[in-house]
PDB file of C-alpha atoms in Angstrom:
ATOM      1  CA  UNK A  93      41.591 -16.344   9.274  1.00 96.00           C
ATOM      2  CA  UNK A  94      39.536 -19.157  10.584  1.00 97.00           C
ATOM      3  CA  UNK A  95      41.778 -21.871  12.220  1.00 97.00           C
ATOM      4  CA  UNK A  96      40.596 -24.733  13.711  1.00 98.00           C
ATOM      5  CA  UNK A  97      42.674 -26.887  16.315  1.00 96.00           C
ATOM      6  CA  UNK A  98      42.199 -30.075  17.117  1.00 97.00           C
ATOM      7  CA  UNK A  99      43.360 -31.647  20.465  1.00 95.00           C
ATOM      8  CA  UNK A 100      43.399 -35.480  21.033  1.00 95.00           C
ATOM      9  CA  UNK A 101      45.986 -35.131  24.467  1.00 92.00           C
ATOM     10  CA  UNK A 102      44.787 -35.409  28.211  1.00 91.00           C
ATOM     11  CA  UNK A 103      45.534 -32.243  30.182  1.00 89.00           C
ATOM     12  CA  UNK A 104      46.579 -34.231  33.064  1.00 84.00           C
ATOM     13  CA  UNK A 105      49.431 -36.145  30.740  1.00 76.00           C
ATOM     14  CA  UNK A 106      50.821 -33.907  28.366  1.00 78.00           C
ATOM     15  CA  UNK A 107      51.967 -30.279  27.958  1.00 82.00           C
ATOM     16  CA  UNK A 108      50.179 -30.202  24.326  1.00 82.00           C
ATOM     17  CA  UNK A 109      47.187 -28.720  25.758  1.00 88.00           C
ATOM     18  CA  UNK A 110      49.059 -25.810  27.917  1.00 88.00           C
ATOM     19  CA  UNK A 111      50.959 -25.083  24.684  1.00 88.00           C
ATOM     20  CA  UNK A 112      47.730 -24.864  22.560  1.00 89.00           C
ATOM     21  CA  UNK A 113      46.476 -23.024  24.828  1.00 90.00           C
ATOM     22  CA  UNK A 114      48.902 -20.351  24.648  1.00 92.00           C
ATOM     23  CA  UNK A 115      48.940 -20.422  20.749  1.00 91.00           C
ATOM     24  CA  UNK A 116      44.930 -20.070  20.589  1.00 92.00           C
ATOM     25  CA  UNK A 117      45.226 -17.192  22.870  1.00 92.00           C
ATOM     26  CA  UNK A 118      47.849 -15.376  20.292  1.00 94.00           C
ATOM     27  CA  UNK A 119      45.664 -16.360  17.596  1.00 93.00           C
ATOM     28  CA  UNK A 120      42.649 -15.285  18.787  1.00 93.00           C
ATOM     29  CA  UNK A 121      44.409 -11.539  19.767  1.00 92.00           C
ATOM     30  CA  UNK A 122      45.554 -11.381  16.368  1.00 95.00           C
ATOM     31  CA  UNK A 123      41.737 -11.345  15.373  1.00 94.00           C
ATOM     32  CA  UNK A 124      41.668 -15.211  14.430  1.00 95.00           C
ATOM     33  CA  UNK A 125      38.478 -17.182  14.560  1.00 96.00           C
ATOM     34  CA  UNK A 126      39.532 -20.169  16.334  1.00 96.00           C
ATOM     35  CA  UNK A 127      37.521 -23.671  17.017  1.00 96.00           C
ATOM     36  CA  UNK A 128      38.372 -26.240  18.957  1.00 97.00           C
ATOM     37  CA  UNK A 129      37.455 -29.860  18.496  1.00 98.00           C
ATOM     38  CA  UNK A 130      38.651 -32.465  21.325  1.00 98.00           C
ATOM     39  CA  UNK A 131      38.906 -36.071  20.232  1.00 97.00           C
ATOM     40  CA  UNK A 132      39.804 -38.988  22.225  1.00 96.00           C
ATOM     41  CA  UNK A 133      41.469 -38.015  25.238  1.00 95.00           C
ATOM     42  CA  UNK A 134      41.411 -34.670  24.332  1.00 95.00           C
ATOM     43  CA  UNK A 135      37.529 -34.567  25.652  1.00 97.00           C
ATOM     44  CA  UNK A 136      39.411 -34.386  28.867  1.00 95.00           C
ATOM     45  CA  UNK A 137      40.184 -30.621  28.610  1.00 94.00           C
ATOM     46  CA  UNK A 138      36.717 -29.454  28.633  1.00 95.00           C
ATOM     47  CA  UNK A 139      34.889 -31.953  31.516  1.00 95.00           C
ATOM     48  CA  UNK A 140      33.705 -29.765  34.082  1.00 93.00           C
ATOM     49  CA  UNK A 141      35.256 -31.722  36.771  1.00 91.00           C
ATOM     50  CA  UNK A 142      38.473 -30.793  36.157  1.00 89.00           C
ATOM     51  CA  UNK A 143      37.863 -27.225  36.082  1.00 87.00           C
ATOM     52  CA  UNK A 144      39.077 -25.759  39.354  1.00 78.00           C
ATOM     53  CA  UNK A 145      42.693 -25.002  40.280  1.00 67.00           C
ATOM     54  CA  UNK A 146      43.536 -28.020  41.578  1.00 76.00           C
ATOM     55  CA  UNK A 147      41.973 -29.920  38.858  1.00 70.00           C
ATOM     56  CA  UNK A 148      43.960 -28.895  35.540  1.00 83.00           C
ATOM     57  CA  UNK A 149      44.529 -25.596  35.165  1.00 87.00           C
ATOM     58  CA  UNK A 150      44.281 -25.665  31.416  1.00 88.00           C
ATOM     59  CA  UNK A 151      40.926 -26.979  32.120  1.00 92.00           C
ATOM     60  CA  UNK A 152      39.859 -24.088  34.102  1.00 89.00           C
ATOM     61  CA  UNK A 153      41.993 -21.760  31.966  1.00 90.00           C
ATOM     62  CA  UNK A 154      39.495 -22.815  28.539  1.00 91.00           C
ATOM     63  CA  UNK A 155      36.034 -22.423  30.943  1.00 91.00           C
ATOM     64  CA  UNK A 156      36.936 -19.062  30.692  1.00 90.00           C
ATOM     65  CA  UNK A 157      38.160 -18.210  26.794  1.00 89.00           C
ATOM     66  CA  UNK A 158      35.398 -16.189  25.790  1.00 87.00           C
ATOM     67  CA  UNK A 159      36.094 -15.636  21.161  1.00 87.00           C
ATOM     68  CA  UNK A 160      36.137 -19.688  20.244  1.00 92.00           C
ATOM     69  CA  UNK A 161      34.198 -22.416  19.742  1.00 94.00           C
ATOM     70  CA  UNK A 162      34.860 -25.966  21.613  1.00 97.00           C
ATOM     71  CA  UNK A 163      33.436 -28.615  20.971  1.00 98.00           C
ATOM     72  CA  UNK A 164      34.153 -32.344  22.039  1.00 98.00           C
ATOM     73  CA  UNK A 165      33.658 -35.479  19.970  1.00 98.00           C
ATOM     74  CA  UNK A 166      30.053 -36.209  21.857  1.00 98.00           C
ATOM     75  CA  UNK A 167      31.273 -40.271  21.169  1.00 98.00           C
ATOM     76  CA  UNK A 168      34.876 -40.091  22.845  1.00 98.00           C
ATOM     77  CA  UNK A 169      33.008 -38.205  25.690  1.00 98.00           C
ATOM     78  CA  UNK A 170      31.029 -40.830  26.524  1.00 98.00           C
ATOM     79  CA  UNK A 171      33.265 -43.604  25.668  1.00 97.00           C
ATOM     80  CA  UNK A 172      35.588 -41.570  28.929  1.00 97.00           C
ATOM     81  CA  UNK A 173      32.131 -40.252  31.210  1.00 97.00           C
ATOM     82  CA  UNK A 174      33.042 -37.085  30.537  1.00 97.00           C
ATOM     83  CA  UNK A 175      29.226 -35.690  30.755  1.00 94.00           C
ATOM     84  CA  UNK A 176      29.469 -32.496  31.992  1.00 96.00           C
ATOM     85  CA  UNK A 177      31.304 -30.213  30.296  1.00 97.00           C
ATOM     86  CA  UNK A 178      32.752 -26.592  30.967  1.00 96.00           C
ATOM     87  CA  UNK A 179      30.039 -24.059  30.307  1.00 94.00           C
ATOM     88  CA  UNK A 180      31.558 -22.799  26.913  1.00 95.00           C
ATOM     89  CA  UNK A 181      31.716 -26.436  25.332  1.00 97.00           C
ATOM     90  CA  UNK A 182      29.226 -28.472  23.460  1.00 98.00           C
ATOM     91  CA  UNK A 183      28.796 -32.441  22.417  1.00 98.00           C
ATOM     92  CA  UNK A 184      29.353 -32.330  18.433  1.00 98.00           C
ATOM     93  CA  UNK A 185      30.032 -34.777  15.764  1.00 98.00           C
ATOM     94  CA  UNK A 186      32.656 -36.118  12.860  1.00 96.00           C
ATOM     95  CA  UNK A 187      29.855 -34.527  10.675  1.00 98.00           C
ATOM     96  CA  UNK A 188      30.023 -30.911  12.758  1.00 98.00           C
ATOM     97  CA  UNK A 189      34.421 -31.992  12.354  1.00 98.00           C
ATOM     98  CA  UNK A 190      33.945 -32.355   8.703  1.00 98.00           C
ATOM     99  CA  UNK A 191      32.154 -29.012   8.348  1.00 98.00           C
ATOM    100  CA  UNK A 192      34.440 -27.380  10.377  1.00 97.00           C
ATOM    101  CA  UNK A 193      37.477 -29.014   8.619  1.00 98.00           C
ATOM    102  CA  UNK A 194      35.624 -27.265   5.083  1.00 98.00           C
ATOM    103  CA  UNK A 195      35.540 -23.646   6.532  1.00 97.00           C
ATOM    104  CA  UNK A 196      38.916 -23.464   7.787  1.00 98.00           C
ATOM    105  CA  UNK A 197      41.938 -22.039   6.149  1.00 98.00           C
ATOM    106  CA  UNK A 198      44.413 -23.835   8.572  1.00 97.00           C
ATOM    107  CA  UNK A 199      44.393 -26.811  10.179  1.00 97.00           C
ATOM    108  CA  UNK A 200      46.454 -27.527  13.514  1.00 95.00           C
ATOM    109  CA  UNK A 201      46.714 -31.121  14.967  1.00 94.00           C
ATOM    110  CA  UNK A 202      48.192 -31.973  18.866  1.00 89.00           C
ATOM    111  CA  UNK A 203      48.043 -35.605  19.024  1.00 86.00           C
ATOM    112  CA  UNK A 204      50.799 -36.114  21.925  1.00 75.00           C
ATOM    113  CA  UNK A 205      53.091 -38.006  19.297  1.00 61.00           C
ATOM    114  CA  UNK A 206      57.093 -36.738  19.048  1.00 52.00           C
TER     115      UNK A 206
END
């Protein structure tokens, strides 16, 4: 199944991203295709900066997901100066989100809200 998450929540703010985290890895061990798309200040979660242990740990914990895609809204990245990202990410845009929105078979939104 090809699932594709998408993560608007700072990793610094809000446990969204630790719990995504863990449901990506169960997905992806179940044989799952997961992709990632960060959007606003979901960008956050890949910037390179934050990627060591006293950074964000869910930072560091994505640098090293090997099995899905990430990719970060290349226009919310620079709109926060996040311009380097983790090695496994990439700059992409609402076009690459609306062809990745067509391929998958679920759909699963973290947008911080209760």
């Amino acid at each position: 199944m090809r699932i594709l998450c998408l993560l608007f929540t700072s990793p610094v703010q809000h446990r969204g991203p630790e719990h995504m985290l863990k449901l990506v890895e169960e997905m992806t061990g179940k044989g799952n295709r997961v992709e990632l798309f960060l959007l606003g200040d979901g960008v956050y979660n890949s910037s390179a900066a934050l990627a060591t242990k006293k950074g964000a740990p869910v930072v560091l914990a994505l640098s090293q997901m090997r099995g899905i895609r990430i990719t970060d809204c290349s226009t919310c990245a620079g709109m926060r100066g996040v311009d380097e990202l983790i090695g496994n990410a990439r700059l992409g845009t609402l076009e690459d989100l609306t062809e990745e929105m067509e391929r998958a078979d679920v759909i699963l939104s973290y947008t911080g809200e209760e």
